[in-house]
XYZ file of C-alpha atoms in Angstrom:
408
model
C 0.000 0.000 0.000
C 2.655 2.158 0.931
C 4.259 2.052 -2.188
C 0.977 3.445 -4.438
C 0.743 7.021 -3.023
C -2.609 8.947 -2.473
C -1.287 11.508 -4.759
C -0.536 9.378 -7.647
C -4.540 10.099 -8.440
C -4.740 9.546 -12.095
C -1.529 6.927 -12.371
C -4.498 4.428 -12.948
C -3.943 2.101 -11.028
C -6.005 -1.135 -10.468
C -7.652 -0.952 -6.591
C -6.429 -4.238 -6.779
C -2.990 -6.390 -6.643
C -3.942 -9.714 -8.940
C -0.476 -11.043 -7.843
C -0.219 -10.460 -4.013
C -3.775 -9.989 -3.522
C -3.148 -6.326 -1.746
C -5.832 -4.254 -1.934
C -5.010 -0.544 -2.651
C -6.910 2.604 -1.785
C -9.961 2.975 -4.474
C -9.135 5.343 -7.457
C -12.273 7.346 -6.300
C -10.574 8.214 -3.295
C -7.329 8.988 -4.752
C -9.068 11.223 -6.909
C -11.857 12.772 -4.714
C -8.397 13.345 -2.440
C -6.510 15.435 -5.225
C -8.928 17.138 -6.603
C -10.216 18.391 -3.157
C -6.832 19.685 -2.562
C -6.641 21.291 -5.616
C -10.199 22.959 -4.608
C -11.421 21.274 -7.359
C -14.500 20.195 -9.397
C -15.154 16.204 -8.687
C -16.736 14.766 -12.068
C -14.627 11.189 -10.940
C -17.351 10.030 -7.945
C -20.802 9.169 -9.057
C -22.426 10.973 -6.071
C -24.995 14.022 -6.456
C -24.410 17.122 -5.474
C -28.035 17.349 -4.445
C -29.502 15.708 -2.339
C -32.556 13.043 -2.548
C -36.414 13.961 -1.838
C -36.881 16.395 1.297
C -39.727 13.955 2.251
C -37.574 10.856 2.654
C -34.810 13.055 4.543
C -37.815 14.039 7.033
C -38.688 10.392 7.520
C -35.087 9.821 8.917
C -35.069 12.501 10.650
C -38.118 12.154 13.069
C -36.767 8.031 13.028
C -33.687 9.095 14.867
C -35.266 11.973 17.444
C -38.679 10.348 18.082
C -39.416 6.979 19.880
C -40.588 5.077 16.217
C -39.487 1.804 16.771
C -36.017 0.473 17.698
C -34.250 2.810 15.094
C -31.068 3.943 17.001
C -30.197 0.490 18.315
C -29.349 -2.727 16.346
C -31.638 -3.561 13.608
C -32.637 -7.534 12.907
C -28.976 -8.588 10.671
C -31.248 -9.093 7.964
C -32.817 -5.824 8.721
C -35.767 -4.720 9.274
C -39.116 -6.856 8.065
C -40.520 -3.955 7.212
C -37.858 -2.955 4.901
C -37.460 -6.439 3.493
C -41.596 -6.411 2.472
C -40.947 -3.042 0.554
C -38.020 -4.602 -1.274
C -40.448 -7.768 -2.342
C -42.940 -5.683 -3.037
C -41.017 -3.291 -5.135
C -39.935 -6.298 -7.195
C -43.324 -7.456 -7.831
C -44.691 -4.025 -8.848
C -41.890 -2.783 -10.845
C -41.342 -6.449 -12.584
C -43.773 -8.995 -11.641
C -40.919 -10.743 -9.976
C -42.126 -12.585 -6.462
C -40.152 -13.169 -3.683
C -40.169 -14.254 -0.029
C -39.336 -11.229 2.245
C -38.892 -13.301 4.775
C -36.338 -15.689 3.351
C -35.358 -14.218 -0.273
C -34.202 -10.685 0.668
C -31.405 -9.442 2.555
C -30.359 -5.842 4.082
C -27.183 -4.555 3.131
C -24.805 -1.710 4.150
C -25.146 -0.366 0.839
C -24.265 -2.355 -2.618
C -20.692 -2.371 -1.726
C -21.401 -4.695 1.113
C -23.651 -6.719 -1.134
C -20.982 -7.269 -3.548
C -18.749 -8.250 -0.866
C -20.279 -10.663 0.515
C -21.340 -12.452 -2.608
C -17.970 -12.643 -3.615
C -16.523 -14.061 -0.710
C -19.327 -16.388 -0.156
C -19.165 -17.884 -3.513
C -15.471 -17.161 -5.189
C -13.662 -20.472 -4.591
C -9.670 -19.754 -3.125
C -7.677 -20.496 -6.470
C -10.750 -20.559 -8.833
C -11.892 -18.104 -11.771
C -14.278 -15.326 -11.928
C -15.466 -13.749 -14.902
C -16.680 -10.244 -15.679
C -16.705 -7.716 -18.631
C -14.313 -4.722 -18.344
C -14.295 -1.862 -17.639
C -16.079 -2.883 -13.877
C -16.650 -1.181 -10.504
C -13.454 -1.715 -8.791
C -14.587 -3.650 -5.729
C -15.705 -5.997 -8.192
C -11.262 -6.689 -8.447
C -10.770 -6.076 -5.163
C -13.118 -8.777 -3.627
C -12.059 -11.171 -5.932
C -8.582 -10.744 -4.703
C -8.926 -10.864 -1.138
C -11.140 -14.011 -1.907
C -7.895 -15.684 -2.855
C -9.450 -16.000 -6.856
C -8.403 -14.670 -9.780
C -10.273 -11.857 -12.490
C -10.771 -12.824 -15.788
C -12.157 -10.188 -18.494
C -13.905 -9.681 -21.273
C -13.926 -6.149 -23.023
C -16.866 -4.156 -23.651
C -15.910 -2.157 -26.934
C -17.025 1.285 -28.277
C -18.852 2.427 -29.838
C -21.471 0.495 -28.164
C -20.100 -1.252 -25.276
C -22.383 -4.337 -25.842
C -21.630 -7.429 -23.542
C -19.946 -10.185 -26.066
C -21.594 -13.252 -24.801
C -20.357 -16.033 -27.023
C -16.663 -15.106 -25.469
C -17.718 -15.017 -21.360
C -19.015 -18.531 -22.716
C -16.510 -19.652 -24.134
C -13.870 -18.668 -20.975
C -16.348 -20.992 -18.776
C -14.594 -23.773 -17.517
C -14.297 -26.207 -14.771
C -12.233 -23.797 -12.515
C -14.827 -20.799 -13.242
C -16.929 -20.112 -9.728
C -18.073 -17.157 -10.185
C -19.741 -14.478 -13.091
C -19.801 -10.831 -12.005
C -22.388 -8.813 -14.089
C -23.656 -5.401 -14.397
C -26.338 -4.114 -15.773
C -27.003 -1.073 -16.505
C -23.420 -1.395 -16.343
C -21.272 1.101 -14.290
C -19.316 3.163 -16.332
C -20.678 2.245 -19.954
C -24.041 2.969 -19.231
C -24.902 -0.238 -21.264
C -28.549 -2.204 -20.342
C -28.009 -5.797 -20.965
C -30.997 -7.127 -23.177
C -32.968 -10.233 -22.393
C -31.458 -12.134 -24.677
C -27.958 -11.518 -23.189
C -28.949 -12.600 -20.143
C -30.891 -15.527 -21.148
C -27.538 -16.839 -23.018
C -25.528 -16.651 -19.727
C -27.595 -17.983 -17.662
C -28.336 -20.669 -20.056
C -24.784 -21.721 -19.727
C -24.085 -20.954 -16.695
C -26.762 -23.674 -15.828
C -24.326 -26.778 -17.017
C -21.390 -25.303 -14.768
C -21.063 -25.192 -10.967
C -21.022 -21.198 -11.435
C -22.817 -18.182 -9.146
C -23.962 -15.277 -10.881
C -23.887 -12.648 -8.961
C -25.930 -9.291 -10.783
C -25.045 -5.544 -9.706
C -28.586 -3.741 -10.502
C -27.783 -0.429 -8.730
C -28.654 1.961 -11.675
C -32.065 -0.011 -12.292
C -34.244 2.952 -12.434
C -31.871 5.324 -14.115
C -32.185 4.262 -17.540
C -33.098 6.751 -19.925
C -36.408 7.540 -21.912
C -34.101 7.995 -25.121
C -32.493 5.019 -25.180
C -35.147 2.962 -26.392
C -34.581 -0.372 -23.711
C -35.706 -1.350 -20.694
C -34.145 -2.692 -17.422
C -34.477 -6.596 -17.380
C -33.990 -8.098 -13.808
C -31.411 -10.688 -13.587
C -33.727 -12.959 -11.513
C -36.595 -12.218 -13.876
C -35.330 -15.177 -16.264
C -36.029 -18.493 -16.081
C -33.609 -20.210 -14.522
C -31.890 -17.626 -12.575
C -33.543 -18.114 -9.673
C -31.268 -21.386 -8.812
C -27.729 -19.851 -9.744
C -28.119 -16.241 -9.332
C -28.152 -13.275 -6.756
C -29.116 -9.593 -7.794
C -27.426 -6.339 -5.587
C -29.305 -3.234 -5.719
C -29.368 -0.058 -3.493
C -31.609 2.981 -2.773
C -28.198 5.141 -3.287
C -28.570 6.069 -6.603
C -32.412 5.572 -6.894
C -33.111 8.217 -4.774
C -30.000 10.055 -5.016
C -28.705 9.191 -1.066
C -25.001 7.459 -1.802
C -24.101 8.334 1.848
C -27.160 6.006 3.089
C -25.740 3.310 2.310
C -28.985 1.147 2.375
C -28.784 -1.661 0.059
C -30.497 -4.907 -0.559
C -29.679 -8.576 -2.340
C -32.373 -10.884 -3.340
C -32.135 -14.034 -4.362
C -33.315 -17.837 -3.568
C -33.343 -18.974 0.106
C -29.920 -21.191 -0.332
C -28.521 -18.394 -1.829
C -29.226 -15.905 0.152
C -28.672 -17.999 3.629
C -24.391 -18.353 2.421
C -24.177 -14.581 1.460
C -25.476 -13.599 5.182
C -23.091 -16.224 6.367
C -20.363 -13.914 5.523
C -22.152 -10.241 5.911
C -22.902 -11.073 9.193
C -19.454 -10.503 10.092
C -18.895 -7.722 7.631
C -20.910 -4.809 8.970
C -23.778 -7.314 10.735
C -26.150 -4.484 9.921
C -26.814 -0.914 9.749
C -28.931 2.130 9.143
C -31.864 1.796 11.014
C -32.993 4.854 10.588
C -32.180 5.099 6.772
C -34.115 1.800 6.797
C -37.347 2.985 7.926
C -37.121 5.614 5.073
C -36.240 3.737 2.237
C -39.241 1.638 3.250
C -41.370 3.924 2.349
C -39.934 5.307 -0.405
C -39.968 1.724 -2.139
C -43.311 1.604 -1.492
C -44.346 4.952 -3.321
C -41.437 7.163 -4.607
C -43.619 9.952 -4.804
C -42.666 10.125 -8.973
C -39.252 10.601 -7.622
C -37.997 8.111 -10.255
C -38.823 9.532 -13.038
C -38.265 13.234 -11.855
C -34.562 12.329 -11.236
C -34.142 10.316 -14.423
C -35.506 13.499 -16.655
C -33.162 15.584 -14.438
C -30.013 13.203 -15.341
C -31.132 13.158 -19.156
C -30.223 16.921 -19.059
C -27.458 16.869 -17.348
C -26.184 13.693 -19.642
C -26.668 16.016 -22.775
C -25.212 19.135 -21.134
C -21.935 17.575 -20.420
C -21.984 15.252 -23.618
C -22.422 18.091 -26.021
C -19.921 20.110 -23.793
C -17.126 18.097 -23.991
C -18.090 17.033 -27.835
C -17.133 21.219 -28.482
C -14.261 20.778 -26.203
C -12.786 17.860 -28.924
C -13.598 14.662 -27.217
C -15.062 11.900 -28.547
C -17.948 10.776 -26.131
C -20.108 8.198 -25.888
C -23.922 8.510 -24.982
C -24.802 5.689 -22.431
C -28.218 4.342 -22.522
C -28.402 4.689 -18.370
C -26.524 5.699 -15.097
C -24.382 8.528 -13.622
C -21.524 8.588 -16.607
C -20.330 9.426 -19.650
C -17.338 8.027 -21.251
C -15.086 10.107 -23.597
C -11.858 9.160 -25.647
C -8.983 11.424 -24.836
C -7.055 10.494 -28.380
C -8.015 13.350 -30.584
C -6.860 15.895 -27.872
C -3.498 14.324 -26.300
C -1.122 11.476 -27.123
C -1.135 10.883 -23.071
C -2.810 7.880 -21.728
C -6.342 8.606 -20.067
C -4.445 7.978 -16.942
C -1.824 10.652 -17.603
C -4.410 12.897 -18.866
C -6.829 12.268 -16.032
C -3.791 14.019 -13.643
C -3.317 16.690 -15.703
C -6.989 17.637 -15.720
C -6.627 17.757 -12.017
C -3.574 19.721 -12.088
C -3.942 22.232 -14.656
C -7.793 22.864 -14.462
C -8.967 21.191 -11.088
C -11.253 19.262 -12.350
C -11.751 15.589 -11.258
C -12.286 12.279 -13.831
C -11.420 8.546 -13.661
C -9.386 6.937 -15.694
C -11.237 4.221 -17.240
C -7.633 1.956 -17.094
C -8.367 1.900 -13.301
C -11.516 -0.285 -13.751
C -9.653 -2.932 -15.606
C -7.806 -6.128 -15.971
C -3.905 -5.026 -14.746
C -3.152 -7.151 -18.555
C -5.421 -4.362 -20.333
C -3.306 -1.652 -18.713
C -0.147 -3.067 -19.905
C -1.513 -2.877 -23.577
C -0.597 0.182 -24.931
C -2.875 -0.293 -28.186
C -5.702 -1.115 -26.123
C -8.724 1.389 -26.602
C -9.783 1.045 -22.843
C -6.214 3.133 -21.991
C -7.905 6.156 -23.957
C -11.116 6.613 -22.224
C -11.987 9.011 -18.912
C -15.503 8.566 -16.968
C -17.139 11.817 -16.115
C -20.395 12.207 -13.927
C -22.562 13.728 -14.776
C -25.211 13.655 -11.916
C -24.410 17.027 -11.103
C -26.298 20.610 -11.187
C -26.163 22.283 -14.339
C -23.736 24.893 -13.100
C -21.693 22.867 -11.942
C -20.803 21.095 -15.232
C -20.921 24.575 -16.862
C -18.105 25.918 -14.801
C -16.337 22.019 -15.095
C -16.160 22.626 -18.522
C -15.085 26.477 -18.598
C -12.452 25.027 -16.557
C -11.501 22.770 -19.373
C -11.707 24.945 -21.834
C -9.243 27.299 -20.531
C -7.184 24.430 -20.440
C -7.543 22.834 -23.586
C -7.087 26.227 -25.144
């Protein structure tokens, strides 16, 4: 650890040490770090800088100072039933999807924890897990400190579309474990049906986990023309999946940190075997709130989605003028944009200089991948930076002045 330096924010590299399975501090944290030093704009970290409905805020509020149930003490480990109904019911109102509160749904500390603990309940010591690159960076880290090993696949631009036929083909005996996204965090790329009806097809014959990261579920955009297709709305998945989701982004609360994983009983009984002694549980409070919002979210959904669509084509056609070449993602928090017609740097490089020169905070997409793809110098993933743009308008107006200075 010592030896990767919180300044070294945009060096790019992986969270994650494949080969001594060291875990390093998280390139959002060397970069929220730098820039923040730098007084800085942060377009890196996919958090708002607004905050979620006022109504769901009050909720929490009057659950911490009021005597409503046991909400400053220790919640039930798989949190509250309450909360656990409004998950199951959510599911079956948003996609007709029905599931046991009771024993198919699971509180966690956020979807980081949910992650966690699906990876180190299922990722065999010395086995293979498989995901698509670029991929949130816990997704690395876990399998790491699981004692397994990452193998990728590329998404590819222009569309960043999962290739199926090659995650099937990289299934094998020693495989334990496929990580998926969808939408997918930083492409912004909705799996279709079909995709997901080919992987868990095969993943059926193998003695593989699937474990689904559904975070951005109601963030996919009007425009795009898809829909978001539950992982454990296929036939099938039921027996060899598990789906993480989280009220973070759906109501814009990252700093919550109320998440949920559904999934069958079996499955769900090993991940709580391990979360139990990750966090146990949390967020009572923040609990009782997002219970209520999962019941009704007031049109909160679609409000925030509309407000992201703006935002998305603000910054998209802003950096467009500026002489990148972006990439308009069908959901999420980000946009991707290659770096190559401005600068013969690396993203990486060029992510540092941003920071330096005009204070203004990206990711390089190189940290989010395979420590092989980094070493490529031809590959197209080296090229790319991930901007947020979940932002207020002026604040991605005076991002981009920023830039533009710059660049000029």
């Amino acid at each position: 650890m010592g030896q990767v330096p919180w300044a070294r924010a945009a060096a790019g590299a992986n969270t994650y040490d494949q080969q001594a399975h060291a875990v390093l501090p998280t390139i959002y944290e060397r970069v929220g770090a730098t820039t923040a030093a730098r007084d800085g704009i942060n377009l890196g970290q996919g958090f708002p800088d607004h905050d979620g409905p006022a109504w769901m805020r009050q909720l929490a509020a009057e659950a911490i100072t009021t005597d409503h149930g046991p909400t400053n003490q220790y919640p039930p480990g798989a949190g509250f039933p309450d909360f656990r109904q409004a998950v199951a019911a959510h599911q079956r109102r948003h996609y007709g999807l029905d599931l046991d509160p009771t024993t198919q749904v699971l509180y966690c500390t956020g979807a980081t924890e949910g992650i966690a603990a699906s990876i180190l309940a299922f990722a065999r010591p010395g086995s293979e897990v498989l995901s698509f690159e670029p991929f949130y960076d816990s997704y690395g880290a876990m399998v790491s400190l699981a004692g397994a090993h990452l193998r990728t696949i590329p998404l590819r631009a222009p569309d960043f579309r999962p290739d199926v036929e090659a995650l099937i083909a990289r299934l094998t005996d020693q495989t334990s474990m496929i990580l998926l996204n969808s939408p997918h965090n930083p492409t912004g790329t909705v799996f279709t049906r079909g995709e997901l009806e080919a992987i868990i097809h095969a993943t059926r014959a193998h003695d593989v986990v699937i474990m689904c990261d559904e975070v951005y579920e109601h963030l996919v955009f009007d425009d795009a023309g898809v829909s978001h297709t539950p992982i454990l709305t296929i036939p099938g998945a039921l027996q060899v999946a598990v789906a993480v989701s989280s009220a973070g982004k759906a109501f814009s609360f990252t700093g919550w940190k109320t998440g949920w994983i559904t999934a069958s009983c079996e499955l769900v009984n090993r991940v709580r075997g391990v979360k139990q002694f990750l966090t146990f549980t949390a967020n009572p409070a923040y609990q009782y709130a997002v219970t209520a919002g999962l019941h009704d979210d007031r049109g909160f959904y679609a409000h925030n989605r509309q407000h992201l669509h703006q935002t998305r084509d603000l910054l998209a056609a802003g950096l467009t003028e500026l002489g990148f070449t972006t990439y308009t993602p069908q959901a999420g928090y980000f946009i991707l944009a290659d770096t190559r017609e401005l600068t013969d740097l690396t993203a990486a490089e060029y992510s540092q200089k941003l920071i330096d020169d005009a204070g203004v905070g990206t990711i390089p997409v190189s940290a989010l991948t395979h420590p092989s793809t980094q070493d490529d110098p031809h590959d197209e993933l080296n090229y790319l930076l991930r901007f947020a743009f979940c932002k207020h308008p002026t604040t991605l107006t005076t991002a981009l002045t920023r830039l533009q200075k710059v660049l000029d």
